[in-house]
Coordinates of C-alpha atoms and ligand atoms in Angstrom, one line a residue:
Chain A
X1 CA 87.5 -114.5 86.4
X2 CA 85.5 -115.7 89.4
X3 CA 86.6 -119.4 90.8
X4 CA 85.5 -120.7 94.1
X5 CA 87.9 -123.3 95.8
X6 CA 86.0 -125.5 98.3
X7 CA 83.6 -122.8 99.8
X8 CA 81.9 -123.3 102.8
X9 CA 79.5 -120.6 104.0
X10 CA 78.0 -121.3 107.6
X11 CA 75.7 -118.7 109.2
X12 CA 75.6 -117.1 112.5
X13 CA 73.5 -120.0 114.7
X14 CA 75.0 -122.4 112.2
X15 CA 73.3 -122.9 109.3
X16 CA 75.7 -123.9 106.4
X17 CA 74.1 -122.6 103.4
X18 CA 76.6 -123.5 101.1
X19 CA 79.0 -126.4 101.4
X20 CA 82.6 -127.4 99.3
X21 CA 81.5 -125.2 96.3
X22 CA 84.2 -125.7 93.7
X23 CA 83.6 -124.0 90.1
X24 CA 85.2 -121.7 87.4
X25 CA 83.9 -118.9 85.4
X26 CA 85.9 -117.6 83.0
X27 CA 86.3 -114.5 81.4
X28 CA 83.4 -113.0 78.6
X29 CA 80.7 -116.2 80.0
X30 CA 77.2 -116.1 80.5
X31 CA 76.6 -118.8 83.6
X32 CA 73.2 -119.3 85.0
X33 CA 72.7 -120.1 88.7
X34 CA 70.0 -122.0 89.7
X35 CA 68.1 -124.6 92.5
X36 CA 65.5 -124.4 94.9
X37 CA 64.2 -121.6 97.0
X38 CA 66.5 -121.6 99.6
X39 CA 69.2 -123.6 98.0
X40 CA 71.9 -120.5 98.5
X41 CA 72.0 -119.0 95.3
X42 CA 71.7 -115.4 96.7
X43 CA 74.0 -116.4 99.3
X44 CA 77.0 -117.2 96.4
X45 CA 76.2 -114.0 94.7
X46 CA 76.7 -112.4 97.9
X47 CA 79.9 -114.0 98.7
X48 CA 81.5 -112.6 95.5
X49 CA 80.1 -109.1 95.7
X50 CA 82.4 -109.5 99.8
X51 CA 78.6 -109.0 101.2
X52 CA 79.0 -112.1 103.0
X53 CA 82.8 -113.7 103.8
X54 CA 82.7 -117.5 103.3
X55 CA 83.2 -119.4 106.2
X56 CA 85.9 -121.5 105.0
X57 CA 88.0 -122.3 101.6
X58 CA 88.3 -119.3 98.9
X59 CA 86.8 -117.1 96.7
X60 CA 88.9 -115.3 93.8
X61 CA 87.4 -112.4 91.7
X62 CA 89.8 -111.3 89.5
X63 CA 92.8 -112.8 91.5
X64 CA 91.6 -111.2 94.3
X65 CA 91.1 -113.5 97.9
X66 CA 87.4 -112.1 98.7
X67 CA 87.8 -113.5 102.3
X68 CA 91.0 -112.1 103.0
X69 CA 89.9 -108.4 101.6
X70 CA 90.5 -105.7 103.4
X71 CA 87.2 -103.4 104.8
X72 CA 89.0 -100.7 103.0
X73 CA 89.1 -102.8 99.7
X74 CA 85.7 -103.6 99.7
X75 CA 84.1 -100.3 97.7
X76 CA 86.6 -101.2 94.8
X77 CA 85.8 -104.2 94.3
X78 CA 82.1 -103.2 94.2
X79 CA 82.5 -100.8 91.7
X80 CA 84.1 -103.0 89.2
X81 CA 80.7 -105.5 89.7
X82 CA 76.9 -105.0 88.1
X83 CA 74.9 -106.0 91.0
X84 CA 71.1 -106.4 90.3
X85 CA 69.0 -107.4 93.9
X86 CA 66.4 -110.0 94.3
X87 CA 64.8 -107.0 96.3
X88 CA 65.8 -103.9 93.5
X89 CA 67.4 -102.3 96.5
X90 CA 66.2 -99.0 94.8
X91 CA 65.8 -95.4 96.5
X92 CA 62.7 -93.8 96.4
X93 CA 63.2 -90.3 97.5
X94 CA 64.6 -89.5 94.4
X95 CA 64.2 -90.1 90.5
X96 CA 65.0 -92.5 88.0
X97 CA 68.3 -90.3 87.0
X98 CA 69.1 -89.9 90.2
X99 CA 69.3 -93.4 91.4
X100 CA 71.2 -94.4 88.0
X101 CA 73.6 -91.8 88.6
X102 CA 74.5 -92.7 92.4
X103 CA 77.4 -95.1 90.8
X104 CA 79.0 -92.5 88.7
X105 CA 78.6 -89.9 91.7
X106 CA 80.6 -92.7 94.3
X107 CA 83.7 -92.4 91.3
X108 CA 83.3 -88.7 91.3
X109 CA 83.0 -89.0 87.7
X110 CA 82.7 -85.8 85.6
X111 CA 79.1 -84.0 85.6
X112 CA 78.6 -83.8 82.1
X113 CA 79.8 -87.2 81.4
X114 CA 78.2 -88.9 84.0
X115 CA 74.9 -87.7 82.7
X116 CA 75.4 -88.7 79.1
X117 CA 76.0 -92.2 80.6
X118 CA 73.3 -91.9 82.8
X119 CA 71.1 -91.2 79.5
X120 CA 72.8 -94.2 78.0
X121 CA 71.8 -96.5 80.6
X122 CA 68.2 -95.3 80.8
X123 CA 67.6 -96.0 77.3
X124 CA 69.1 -99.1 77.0
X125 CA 66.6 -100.6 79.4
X126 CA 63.6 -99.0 77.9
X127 CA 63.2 -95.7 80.3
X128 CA 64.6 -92.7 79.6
X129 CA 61.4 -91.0 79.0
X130 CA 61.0 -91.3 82.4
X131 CA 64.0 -90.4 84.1
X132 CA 62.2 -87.8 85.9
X133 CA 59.7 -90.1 87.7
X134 CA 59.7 -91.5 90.9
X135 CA 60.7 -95.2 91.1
X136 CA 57.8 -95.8 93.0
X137 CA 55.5 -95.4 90.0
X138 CA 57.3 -98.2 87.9
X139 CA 56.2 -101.8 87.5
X140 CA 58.1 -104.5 89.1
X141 CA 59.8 -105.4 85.7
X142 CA 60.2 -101.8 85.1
X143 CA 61.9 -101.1 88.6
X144 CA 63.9 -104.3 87.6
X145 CA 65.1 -103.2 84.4
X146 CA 66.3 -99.7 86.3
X147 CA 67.9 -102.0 88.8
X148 CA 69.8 -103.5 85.6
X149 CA 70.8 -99.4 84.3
X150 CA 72.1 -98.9 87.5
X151 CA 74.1 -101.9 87.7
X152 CA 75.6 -101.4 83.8
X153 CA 76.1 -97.5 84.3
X154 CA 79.5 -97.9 85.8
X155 CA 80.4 -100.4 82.6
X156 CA 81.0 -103.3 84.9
X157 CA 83.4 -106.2 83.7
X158 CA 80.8 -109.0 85.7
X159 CA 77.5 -108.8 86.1
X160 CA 75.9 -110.9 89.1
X161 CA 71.7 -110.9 89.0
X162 CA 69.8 -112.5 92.1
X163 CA 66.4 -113.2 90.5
X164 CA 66.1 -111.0 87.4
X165 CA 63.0 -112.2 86.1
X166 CA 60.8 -113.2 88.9
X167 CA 57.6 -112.5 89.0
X168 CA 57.7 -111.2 85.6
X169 CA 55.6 -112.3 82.8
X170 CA 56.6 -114.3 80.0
X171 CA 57.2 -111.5 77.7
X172 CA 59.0 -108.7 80.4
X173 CA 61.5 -111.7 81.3
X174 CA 62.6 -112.1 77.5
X175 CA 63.1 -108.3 77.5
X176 CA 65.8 -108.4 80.4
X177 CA 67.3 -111.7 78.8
X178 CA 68.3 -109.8 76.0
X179 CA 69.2 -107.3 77.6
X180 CA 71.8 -109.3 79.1
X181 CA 72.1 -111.1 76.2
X182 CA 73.5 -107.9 74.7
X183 CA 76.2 -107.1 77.9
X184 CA 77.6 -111.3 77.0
X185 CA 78.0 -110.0 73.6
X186 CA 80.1 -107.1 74.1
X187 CA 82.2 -109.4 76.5
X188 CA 80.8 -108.6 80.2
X189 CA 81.2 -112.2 82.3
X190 CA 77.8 -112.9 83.7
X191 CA 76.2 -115.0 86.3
X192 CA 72.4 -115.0 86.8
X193 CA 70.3 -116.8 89.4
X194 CA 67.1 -117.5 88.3
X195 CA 64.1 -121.0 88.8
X196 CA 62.9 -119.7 85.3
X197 CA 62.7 -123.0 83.7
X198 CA 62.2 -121.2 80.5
X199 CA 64.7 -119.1 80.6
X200 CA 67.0 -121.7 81.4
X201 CA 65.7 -123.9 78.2
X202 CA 66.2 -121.1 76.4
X203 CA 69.7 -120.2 76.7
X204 CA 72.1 -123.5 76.2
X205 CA 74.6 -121.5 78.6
X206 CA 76.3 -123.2 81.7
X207 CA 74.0 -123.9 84.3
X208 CA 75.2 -124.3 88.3
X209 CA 73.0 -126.1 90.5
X210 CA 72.6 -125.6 93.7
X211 CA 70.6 -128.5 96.2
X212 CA 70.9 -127.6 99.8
X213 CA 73.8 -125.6 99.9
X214 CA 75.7 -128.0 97.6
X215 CA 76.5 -128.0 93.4
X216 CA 74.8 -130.9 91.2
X217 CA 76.5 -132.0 88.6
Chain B
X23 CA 91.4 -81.4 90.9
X24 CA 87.9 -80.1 88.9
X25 CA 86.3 -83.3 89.6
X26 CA 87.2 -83.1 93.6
X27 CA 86.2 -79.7 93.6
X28 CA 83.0 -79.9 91.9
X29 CA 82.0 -82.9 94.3
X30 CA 82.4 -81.2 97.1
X31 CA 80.3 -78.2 95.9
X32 CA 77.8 -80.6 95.0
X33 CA 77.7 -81.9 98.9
X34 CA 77.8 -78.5 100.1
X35 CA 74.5 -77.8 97.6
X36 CA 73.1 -81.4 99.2
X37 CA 73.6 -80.0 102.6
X38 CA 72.4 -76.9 102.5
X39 CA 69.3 -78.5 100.7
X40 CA 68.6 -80.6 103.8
X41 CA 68.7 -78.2 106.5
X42 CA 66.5 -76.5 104.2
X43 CA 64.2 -79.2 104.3
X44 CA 63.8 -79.2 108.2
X45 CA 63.8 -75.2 108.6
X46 CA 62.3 -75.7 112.2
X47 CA 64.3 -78.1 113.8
X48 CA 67.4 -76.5 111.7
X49 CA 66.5 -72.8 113.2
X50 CA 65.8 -74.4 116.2
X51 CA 69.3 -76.5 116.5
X52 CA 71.4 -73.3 115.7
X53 CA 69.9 -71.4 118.3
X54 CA 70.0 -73.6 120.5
X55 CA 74.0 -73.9 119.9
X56 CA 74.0 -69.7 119.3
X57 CA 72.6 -69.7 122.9
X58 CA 75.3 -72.2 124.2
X59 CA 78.4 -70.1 122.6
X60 CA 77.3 -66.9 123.6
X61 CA 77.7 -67.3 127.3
X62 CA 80.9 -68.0 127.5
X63 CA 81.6 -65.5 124.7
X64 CA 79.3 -63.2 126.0
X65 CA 81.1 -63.5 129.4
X66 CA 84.5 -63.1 127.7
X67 CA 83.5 -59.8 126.3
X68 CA 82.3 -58.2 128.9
X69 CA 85.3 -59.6 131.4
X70 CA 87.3 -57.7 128.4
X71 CA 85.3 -54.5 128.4
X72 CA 85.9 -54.5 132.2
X73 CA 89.2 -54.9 131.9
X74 CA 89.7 -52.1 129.4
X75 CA 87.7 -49.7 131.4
X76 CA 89.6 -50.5 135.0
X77 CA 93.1 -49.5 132.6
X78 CA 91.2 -46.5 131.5
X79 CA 90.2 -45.2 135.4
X80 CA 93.4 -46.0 136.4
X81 CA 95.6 -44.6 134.2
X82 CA 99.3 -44.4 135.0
X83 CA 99.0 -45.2 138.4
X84 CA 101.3 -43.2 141.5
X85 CA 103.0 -43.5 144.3
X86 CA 102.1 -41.1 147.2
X87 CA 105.4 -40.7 149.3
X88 CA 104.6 -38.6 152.6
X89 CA 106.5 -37.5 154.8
X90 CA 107.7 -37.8 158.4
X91 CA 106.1 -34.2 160.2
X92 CA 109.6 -33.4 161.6
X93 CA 111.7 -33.5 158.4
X94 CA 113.4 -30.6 158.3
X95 CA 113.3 -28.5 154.6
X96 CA 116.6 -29.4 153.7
X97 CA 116.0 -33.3 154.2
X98 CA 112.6 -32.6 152.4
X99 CA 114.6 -31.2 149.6
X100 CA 117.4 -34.0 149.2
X101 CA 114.2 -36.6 149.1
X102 CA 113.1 -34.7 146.6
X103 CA 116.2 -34.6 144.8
X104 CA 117.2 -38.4 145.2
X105 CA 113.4 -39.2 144.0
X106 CA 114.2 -37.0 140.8
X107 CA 117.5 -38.7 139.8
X108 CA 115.9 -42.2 140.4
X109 CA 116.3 -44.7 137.5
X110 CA 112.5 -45.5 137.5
X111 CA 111.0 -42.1 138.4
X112 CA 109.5 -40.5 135.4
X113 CA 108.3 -37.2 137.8
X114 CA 107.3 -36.3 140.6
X115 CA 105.1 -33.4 142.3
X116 CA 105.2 -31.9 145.3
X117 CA 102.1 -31.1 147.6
X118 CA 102.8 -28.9 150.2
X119 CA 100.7 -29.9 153.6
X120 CA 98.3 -26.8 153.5
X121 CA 97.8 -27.6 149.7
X122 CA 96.8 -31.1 150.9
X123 CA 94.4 -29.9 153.7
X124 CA 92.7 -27.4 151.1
X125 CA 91.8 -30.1 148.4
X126 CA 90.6 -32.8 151.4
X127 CA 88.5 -29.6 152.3
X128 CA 87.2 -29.1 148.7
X129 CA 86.3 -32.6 147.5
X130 CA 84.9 -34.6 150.4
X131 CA 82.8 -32.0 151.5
X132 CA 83.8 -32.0 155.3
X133 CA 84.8 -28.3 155.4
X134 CA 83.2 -27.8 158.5
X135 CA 85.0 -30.6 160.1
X136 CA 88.4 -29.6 158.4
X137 CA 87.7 -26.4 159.5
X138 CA 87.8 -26.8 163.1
X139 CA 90.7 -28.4 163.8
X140 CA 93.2 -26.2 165.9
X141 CA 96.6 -27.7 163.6
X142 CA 97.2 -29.5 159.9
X143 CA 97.4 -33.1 160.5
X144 CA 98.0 -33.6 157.6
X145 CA 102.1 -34.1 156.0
X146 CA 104.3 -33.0 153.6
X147 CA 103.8 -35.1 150.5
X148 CA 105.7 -35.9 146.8
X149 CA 103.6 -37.7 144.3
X150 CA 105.5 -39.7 142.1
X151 CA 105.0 -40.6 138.7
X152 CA 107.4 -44.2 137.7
X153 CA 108.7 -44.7 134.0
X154 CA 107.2 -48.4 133.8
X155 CA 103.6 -49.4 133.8
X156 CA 104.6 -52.7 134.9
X157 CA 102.9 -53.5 138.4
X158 CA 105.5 -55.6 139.4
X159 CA 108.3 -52.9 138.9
X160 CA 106.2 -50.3 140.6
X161 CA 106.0 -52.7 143.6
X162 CA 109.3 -53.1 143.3
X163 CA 109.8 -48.8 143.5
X164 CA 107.0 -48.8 146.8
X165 CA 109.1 -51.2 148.8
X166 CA 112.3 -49.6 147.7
X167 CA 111.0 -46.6 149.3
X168 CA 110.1 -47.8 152.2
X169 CA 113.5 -48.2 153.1
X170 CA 114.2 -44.7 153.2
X171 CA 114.7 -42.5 156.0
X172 CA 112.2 -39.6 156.7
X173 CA 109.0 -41.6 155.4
X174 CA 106.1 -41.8 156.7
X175 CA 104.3 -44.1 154.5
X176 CA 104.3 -45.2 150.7
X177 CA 101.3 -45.8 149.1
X178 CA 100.8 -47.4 145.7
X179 CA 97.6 -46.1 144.4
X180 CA 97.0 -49.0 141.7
X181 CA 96.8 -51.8 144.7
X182 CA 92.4 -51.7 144.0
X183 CA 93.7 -52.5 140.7
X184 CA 95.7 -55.3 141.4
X185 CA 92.8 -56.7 143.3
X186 CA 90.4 -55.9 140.0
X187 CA 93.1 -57.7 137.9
X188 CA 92.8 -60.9 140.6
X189 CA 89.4 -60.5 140.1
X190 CA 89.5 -60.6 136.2
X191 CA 91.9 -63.7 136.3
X192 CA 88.9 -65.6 138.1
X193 CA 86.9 -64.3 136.3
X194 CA 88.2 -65.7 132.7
X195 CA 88.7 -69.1 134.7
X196 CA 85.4 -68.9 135.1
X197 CA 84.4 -67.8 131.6
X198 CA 87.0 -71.0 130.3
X199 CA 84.9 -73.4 132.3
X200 CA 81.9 -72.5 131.0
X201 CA 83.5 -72.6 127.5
X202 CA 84.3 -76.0 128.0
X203 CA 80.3 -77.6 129.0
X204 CA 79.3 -75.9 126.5
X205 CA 81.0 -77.0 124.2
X206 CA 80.4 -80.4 125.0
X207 CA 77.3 -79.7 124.8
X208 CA 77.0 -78.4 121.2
X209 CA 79.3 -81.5 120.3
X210 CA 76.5 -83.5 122.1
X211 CA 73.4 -81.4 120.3
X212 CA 75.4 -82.5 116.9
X213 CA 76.0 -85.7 117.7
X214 CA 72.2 -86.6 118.0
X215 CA 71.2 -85.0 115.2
X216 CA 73.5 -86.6 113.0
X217 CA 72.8 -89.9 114.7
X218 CA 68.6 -88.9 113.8
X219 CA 70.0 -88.2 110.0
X220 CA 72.1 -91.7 110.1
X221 CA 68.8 -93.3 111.1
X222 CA 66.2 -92.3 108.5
X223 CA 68.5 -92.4 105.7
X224 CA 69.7 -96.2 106.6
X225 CA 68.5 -97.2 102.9
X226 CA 70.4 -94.5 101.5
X227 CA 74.0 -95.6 102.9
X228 CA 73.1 -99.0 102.4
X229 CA 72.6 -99.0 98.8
X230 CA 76.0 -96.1 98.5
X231 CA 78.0 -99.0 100.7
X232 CA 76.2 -101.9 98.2
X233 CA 77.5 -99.9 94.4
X234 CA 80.9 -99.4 96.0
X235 CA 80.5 -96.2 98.5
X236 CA 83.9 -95.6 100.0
X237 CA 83.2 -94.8 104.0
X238 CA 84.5 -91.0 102.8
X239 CA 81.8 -90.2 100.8
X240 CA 79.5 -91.8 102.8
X241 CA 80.6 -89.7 105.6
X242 CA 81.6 -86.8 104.2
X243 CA 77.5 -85.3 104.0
X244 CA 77.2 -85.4 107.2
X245 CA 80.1 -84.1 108.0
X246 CA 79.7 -81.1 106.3
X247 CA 76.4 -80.7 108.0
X248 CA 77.6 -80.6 111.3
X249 CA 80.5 -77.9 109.8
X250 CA 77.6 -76.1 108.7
X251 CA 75.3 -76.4 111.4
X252 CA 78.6 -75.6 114.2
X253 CA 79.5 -72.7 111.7
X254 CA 75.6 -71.2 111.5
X255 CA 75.1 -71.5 115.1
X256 CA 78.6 -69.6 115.8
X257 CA 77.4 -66.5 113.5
X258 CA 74.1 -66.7 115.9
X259 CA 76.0 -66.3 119.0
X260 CA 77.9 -63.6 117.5
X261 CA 74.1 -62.0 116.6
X262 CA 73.0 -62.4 120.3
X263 CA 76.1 -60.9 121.6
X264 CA 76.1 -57.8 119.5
X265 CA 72.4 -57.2 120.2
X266 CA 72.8 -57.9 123.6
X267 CA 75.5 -55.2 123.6
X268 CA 73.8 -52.7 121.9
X269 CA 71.0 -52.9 124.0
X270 CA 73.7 -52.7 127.2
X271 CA 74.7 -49.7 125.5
X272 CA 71.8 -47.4 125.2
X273 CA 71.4 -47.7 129.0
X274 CA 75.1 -47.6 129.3
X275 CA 74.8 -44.2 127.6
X276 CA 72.8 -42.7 130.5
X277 CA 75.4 -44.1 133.4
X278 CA 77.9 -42.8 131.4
X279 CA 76.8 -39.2 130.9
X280 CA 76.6 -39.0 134.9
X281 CA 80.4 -40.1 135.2
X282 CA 80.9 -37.8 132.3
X283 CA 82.7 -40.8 130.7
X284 CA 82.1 -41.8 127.3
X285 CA 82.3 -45.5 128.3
X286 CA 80.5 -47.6 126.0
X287 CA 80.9 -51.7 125.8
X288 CA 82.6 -52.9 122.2
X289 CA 82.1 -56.6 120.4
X290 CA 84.5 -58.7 119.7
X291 CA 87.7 -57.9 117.4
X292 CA 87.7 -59.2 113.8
X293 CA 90.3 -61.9 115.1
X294 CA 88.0 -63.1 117.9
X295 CA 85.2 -62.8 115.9
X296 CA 86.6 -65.6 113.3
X297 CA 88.5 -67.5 115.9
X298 CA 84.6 -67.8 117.6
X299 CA 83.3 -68.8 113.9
X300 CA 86.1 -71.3 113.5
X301 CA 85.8 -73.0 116.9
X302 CA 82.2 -73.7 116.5
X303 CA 82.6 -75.4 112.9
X304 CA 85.3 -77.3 114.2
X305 CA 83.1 -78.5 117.4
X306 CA 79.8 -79.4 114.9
X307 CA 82.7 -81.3 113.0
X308 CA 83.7 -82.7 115.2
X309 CA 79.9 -84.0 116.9
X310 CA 79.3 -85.6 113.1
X311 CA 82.6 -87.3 113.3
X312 CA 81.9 -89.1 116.7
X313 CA 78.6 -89.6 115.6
X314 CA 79.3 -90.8 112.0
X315 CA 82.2 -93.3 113.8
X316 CA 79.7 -94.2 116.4
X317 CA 76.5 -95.2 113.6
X318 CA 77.8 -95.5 110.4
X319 CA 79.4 -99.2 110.8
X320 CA 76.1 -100.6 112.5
X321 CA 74.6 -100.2 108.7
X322 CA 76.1 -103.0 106.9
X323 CA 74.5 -104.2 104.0
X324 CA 72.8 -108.0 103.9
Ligands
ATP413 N1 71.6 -113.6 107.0 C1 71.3 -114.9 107.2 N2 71.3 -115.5 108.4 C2 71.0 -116.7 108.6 N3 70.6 -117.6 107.6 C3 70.5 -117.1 106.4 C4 70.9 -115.7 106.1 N4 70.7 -115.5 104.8 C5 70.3 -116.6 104.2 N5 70.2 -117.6 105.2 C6 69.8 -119.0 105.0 O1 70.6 -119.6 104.1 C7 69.9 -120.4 103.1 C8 70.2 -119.9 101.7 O2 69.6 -118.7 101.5 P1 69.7 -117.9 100.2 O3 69.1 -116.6 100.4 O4 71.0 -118.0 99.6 O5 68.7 -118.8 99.3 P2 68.2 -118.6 97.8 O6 68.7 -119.8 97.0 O7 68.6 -117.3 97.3 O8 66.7 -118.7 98.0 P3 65.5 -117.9 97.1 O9 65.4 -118.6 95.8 O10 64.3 -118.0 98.0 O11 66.0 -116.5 97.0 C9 68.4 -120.2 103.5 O12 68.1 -121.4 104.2 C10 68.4 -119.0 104.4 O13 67.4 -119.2 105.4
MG414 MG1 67.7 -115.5 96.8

């Protein structure tokens, strides 16, 4: 589903952030990402979702050459991905409907439809009684979990989710765990970045490493 | 089909919704543009009315044919004849010499002047009428005359015309010119404000381009917004040029009742009317899309 072949990923001024990545993740798995701040786990994400192009070697979602994607192409790939943001990435002049619909409106997906799944999402992550409220009002793991309805709205075959428990307590980070726990079951392919030792202990899933740019085995 | 439809009601709703949101600088922005199209408009309108009232002064226009003071009656008669029978001739008149000296008595007043001369200096004359309304033709007629034996001189009355119609040509150059800043300008007035719009909503397109936004449908708002916006400010211009007439007119109605002409100015025709509403959509289109291909591809999401 997603393999990287020898991935190097310098930045602009020359920082190689990631260096001769080579992994698998098949279809239907739940794969953690993990390593210190500023190890490049945000940076991998990115180069899957075609935010970032590597700099050298390949990345394959689905078959498809992310480096060699077309401008054009980019959108559908996009759309077939759950992304969830370290930073939410949420808009705030409009509601909690709103923003979970923004996917479905992209498609052009029917109105009434569209809404029903909108409904769907809201209440899978524990909000529809407040679809008409502001994001702004929410608590971080709140606007995190609406980050997570967004993401799922669209029924996404991979989920990628930079982060989706920090700085949340103990008990709000379980809550989005099973959450995703719930998305592996029904066969979504998922790979999460977290540092959350206890998460990771938690869930005996495969764990990526990253160390300065580079995978530990 | 229903689902295209519907979304592009839905970004017509959105638009209409945000120029809502800014009523002063949206009010502003169309008049400013309702200003810029009616000058040239304006201009157009009034070089037409000008036009149609010059063809409604002149008429058919004549040729005055007199003749030479020693043509006998009989060669007066046989011009008159070969003038009749010609191709082009429609009809002609024929004003005697002392007729002639009686109405240049009557209607510029200098009786007394007339009056005392000792002997009619005035000629013979035929006034002719030609079939085609074509100025070229009728030029054509005048020199043909010329040639004749027996004349004196061949006058074309619609010559002050001619020079009008000149006039008029420069006039619409003119008028085209004007058409043409402005229009930059509008394009320019749409441009900014779309690039102001591409600015504060930089979160918005970068999330729509994060979830899989095509660059369609993140255009396509503000696209319609400078439709709209062109469109809205090409209904103004048509609202300052048809008050602007009407209040043309009311004066207009006092000159008019001293020439004892019921000349009054008219707006533009249905045709030019939409032709006016079209161009100025097109042109706010046409600001976003420069605009949008200008901005939009700065935003790209880290
Ligand atoms: N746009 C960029 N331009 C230059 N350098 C960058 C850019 N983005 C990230 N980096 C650098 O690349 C390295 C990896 O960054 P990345 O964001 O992937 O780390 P991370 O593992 O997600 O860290 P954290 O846990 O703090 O989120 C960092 O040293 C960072 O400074
Ligand atoms: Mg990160």
């Amino acid at each position: 589903m997603i393999r990287f072949n020898q991935v190097y990923k310098r930045y602009p001024g020359g920082y190689a952030a990631l260096k001769n990545l080579s992994f698998d993740i098949a279809e239907g798995e739940m794969a953690f990402l993990t390593g210190h701040s500023g190890a490049g786990k945000s940076t991998l994400l990115k180069l899957i979702a075609a935010i970032e192009r590597p700099s050298s070697g390949s990345v394959l979602v689905n078959g498809q050459n992310i480096g060699a994607l077309k401008l054009g192409a980019v959108p559908y790939l996009r759309r077939n991905l759950g992304l969830i943001f370290q930073d939410h990435k949420l808009l705030f002049d409009r509601n909690l409907f709103d923003n979970v619909m923004l996917p479905l409106q992209i498609v052009g997906f029917d109105h009434r439809e569209s809404a029903r799944r909108v409904r769907a999402a809201l209440d899978k992550v524990g909000l529809l009684k407040r679809e008409k409220a502001n994001p702004i009002s929410l608590s971080g793991g709140e606007q995190q979990r609406l980050c997570i309805a967004r993401a799922i709205v669209n029924r996404p075959t991979i989920l990628l989710a930079d982060e989706p428990t920090g700085n949340l307590d103990a008990e709000s980070a379980n809550d989005i765990m099973d959450i995703f726990k719930s998305f592996h079951q029904v066969g979504v392919t998922l790979l999460i970045s977290t540092h959350d030792e206890s998460v990771l202990r938690q869930y005996q899933s495969r764990t990526l490493t990253l160390k300065q740019g580079e995978l530990q085995s | 089909m229903k689902g295209w439809l519907f979304q592009h009601i839905k970004v017509m709703q959105f638009t209409l919704r945000r120029l809502r949101t800014t009523p002063v600088a949206s009010l502003l922005n169309i008049v400013v543009i309702g200003i810029a199209l009616s000058l040239p408009t304006g201009g157009y309108i009034l070089l037409q009315n000008v036009q149609q009232l010059s063809r409604q002064l002149v008429g058919t226009p004549q040729i005055s044919v007199f003749l030479s003071m020693n043509a006998s009656q009989d060669e007066i008669a046989a011009i008159g004849k070969q003038l009749q029978q010609h191709p082009v001739v429609a009809r002609i008149e024929f004003v005697p010499r002392e007729q002639a000296l009686q109405q240049l008595q009557k209607s510029t007043g200098l009786s007394d002047v007339v009056g005392g001369l000792s002997q009619n200096p005035l000629p013979h004359a035929y006034i002719v009428y030609p079939k085609t309304s074509d100025a070229r033709e009728q030029e054509k007629l005048r020199d043909e005359l010329r040639t004749w034996p027996r004349l004196e001189h061949v006058q074309l009355d619609s010559e002050w015309a001619r020079k009008l119609d000149a006039l008029l040509k420069f006039g619409r150059l003119a008028v085209l010119i004007l058409a043409a800043l402005l229009s930059f300008a509008l394009i320019a007035i749409t441009f900014n404000t779309i690039r102001l719009q591409i600015l504060t909503q930089r979160d918005e397109i970068e999330v729509a381009k994060l979830i899989g936004a095509s660059n369609g449908f993140i255009r396509r708002p503000f696209l319609y917004f400078g439709l709209v916006q062109g469109l809205l400010g090409g209904a103004a211009a048509w609202l300052i040029i048809a008050i602007s007439l009407a209040l043309l007119n009311i004066s207009l109605a006092d000159m008019a009742q001293l020439y004892a002409s019921n000349f009054s100015l008219h707006h533009l025709s249905i045709g030019d009317s939409l032709t006016l509403l079209v161009f100025s959509a097109y042109l706010g289109w046409l600001g976003a899309l420069l605009s949008v291909a200008q901005h939009l591809w700065q935003i790209e999401p880290r």
